[in-house]
Short mmCIF file of C-alpha atoms in Angstrom, two decimals:
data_model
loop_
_atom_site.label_atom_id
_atom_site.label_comp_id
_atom_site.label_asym_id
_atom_site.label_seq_id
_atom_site.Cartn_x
_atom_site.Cartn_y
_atom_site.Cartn_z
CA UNK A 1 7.67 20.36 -28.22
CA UNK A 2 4.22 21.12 -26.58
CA UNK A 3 6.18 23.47 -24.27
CA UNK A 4 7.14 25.51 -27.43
CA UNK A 5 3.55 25.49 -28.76
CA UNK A 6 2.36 26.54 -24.95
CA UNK A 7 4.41 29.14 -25.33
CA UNK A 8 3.86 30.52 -28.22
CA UNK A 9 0.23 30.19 -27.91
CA UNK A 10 0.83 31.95 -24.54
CA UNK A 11 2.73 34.81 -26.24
CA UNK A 12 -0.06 35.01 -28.73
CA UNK A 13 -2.74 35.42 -26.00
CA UNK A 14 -0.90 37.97 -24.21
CA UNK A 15 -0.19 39.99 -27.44
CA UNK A 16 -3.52 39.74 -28.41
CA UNK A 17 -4.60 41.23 -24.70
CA UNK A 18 -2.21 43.82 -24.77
CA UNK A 19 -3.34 45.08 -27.96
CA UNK A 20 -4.12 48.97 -27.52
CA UNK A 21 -7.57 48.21 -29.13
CA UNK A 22 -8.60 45.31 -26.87
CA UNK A 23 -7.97 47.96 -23.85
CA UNK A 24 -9.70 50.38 -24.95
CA UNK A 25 -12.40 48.29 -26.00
CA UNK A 26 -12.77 47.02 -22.26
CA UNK A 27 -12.53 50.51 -21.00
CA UNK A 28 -15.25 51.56 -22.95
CA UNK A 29 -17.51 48.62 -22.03
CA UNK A 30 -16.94 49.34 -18.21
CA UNK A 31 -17.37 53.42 -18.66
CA UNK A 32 -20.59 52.26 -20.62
CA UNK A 33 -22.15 50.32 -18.18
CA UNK A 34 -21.55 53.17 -15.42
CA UNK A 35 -23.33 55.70 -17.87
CA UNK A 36 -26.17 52.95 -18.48
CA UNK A 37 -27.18 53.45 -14.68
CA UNK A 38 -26.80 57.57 -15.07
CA UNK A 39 -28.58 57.59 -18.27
CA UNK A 40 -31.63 55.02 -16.85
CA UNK A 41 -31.64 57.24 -13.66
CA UNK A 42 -32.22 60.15 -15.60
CA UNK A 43 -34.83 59.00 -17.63
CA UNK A 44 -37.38 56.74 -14.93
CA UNK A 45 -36.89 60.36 -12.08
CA UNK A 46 -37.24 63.61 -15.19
CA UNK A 47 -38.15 61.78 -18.32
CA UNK A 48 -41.03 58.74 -17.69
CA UNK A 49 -42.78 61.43 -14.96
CA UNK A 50 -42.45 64.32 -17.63
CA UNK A 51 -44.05 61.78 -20.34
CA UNK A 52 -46.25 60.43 -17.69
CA UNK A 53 -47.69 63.76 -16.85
CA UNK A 54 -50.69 62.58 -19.67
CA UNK A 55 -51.37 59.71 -17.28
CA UNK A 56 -49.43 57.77 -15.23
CA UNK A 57 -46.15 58.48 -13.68
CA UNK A 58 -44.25 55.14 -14.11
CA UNK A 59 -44.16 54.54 -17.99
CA UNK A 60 -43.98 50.82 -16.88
CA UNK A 61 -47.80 50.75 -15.91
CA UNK A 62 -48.72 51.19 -19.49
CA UNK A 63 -50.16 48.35 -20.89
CA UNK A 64 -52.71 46.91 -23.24
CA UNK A 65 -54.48 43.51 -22.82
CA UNK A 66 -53.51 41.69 -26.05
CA UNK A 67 -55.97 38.65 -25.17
CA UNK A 68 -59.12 40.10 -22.76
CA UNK A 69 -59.62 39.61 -19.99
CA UNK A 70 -56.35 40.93 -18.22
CA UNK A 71 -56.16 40.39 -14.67
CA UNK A 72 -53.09 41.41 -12.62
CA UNK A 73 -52.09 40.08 -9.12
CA UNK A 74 -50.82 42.78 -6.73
CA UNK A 75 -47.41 41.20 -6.79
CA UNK A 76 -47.54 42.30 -11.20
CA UNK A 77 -47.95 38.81 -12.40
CA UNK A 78 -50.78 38.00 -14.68
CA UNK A 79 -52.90 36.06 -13.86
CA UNK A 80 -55.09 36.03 -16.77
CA UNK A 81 -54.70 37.03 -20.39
CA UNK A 82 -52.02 38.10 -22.45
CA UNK A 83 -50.87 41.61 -21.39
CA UNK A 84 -48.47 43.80 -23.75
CA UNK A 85 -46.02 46.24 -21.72
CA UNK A 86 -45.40 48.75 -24.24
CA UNK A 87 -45.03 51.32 -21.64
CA UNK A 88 -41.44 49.51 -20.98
CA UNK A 89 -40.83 48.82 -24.28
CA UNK A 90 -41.33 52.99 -24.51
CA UNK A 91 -38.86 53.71 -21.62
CA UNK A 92 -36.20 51.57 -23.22
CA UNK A 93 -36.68 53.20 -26.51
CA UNK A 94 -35.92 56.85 -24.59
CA UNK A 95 -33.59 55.05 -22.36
CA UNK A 96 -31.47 54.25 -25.61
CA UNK A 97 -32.19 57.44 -27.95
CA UNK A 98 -30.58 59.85 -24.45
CA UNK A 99 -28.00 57.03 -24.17
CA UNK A 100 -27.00 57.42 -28.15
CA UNK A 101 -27.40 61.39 -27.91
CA UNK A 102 -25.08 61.84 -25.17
CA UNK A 103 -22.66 59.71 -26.58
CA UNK A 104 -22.79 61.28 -30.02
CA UNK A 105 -22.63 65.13 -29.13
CA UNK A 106 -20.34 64.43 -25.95
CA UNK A 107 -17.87 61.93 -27.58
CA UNK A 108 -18.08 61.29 -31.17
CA UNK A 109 -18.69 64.70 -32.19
CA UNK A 110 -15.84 66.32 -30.31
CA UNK A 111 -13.70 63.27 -31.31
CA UNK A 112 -14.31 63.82 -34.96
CA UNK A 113 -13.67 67.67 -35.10
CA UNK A 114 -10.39 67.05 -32.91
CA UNK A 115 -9.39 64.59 -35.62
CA UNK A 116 -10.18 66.39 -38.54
CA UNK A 117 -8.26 69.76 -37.27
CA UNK A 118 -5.29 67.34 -36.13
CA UNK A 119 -5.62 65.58 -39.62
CA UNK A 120 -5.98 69.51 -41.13
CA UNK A 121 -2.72 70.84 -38.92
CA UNK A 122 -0.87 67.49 -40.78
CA UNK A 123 -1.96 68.60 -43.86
CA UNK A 124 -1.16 71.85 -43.53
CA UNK A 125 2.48 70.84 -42.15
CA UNK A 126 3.28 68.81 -45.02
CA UNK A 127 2.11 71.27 -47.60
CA UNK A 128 4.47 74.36 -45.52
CA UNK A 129 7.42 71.35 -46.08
CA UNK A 130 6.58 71.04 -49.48
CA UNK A 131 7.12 74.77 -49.38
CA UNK A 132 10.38 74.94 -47.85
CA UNK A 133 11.92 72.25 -50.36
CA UNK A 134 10.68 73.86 -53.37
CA UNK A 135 12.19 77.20 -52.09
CA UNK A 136 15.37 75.58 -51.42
CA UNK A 137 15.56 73.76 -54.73
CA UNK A 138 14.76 77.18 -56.60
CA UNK A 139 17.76 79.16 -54.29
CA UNK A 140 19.81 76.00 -55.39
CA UNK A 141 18.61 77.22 -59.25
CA UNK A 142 19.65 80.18 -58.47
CA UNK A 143 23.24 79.38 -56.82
CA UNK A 144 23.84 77.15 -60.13
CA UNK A 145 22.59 79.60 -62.69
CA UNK A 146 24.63 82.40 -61.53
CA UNK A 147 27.44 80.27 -61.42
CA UNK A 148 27.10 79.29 -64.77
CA UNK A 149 26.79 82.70 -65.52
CA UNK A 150 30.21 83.58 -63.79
CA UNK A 151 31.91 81.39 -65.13
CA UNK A 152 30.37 82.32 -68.61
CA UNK A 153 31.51 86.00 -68.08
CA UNK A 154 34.80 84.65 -66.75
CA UNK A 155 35.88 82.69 -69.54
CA UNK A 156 35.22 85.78 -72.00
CA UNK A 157 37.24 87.75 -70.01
CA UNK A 158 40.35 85.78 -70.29
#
């Protein structure tokens, strides 16, 4: 009996894996995390030094002292006061705003016009079927009536 409920808890799992949108899900996470590195790359070496250009280069050296005085060791650590690292807190922010652009205009834009002229060609498909029966059912009209009209002229003939 537990060999039945292994099983079928087995079958679950690996229908529940196999599921299209569990796959894609864990394709997107991996493609994600590759265009995390691009996207980070792109903003510390054009971004932080174009930004920096009013002071310094690394966005990561700004900082305000939050509790006076601030003293940093040469290794970063602070050694005394409270020191707020906006400057990183910054860099993520762009960091994330590139990250969310690209995504937007590169994927979900194109995604959502492809979908709505695929959704549009459906549309359009159905309506030309809609087309062809109601032509067909007015030839069939047609047939009929001019039977009925035959037959009509047929009977006063006789």
């Amino acid at each position: 009996m537990s060999e039945k409920k292994e099983t079928g808890v087995l079958a679950g799992f690996k229908a529940f894996l196999m599921r299209g949108n569990v796959v894609d899900l864990a394709v997107a996470v991996v493609i994600g995390a590759a265009f995390t590195n691009i996207v980070n790359s792109v903003v510390k070496g054009i971004i932080n030094p174009l930004v920096g250009a009013f002071g310094t280069k690394d966005l990561d050296k700004y900082s305000s002292c939050f509790k006076a005085p601030c003293q940093v060791a040469k290794d970063g650590t602070v050694t005394s006061g409270i020191r707020i690292m906006w400057g990183t807190v910054l860099s993520s922010t762009l960091s994330f705003v590139m990250t969310a652009a690209v995504v937007y205009f590169l994927m979900v834009l194109p995604m959502s016009k492809y979908l709505a002229r695929m959704e549009a060609r459906r549309k359009a498909k159905a309506g030309m079927q809609e087309v062809i029966e109601v032509t067909e059912l007015e030839v069939l009209k047609e047939i009929r009536d001019a039977l009925v009209a035959q037959r009509g002229s047929g009977y006063s003939q006789k």
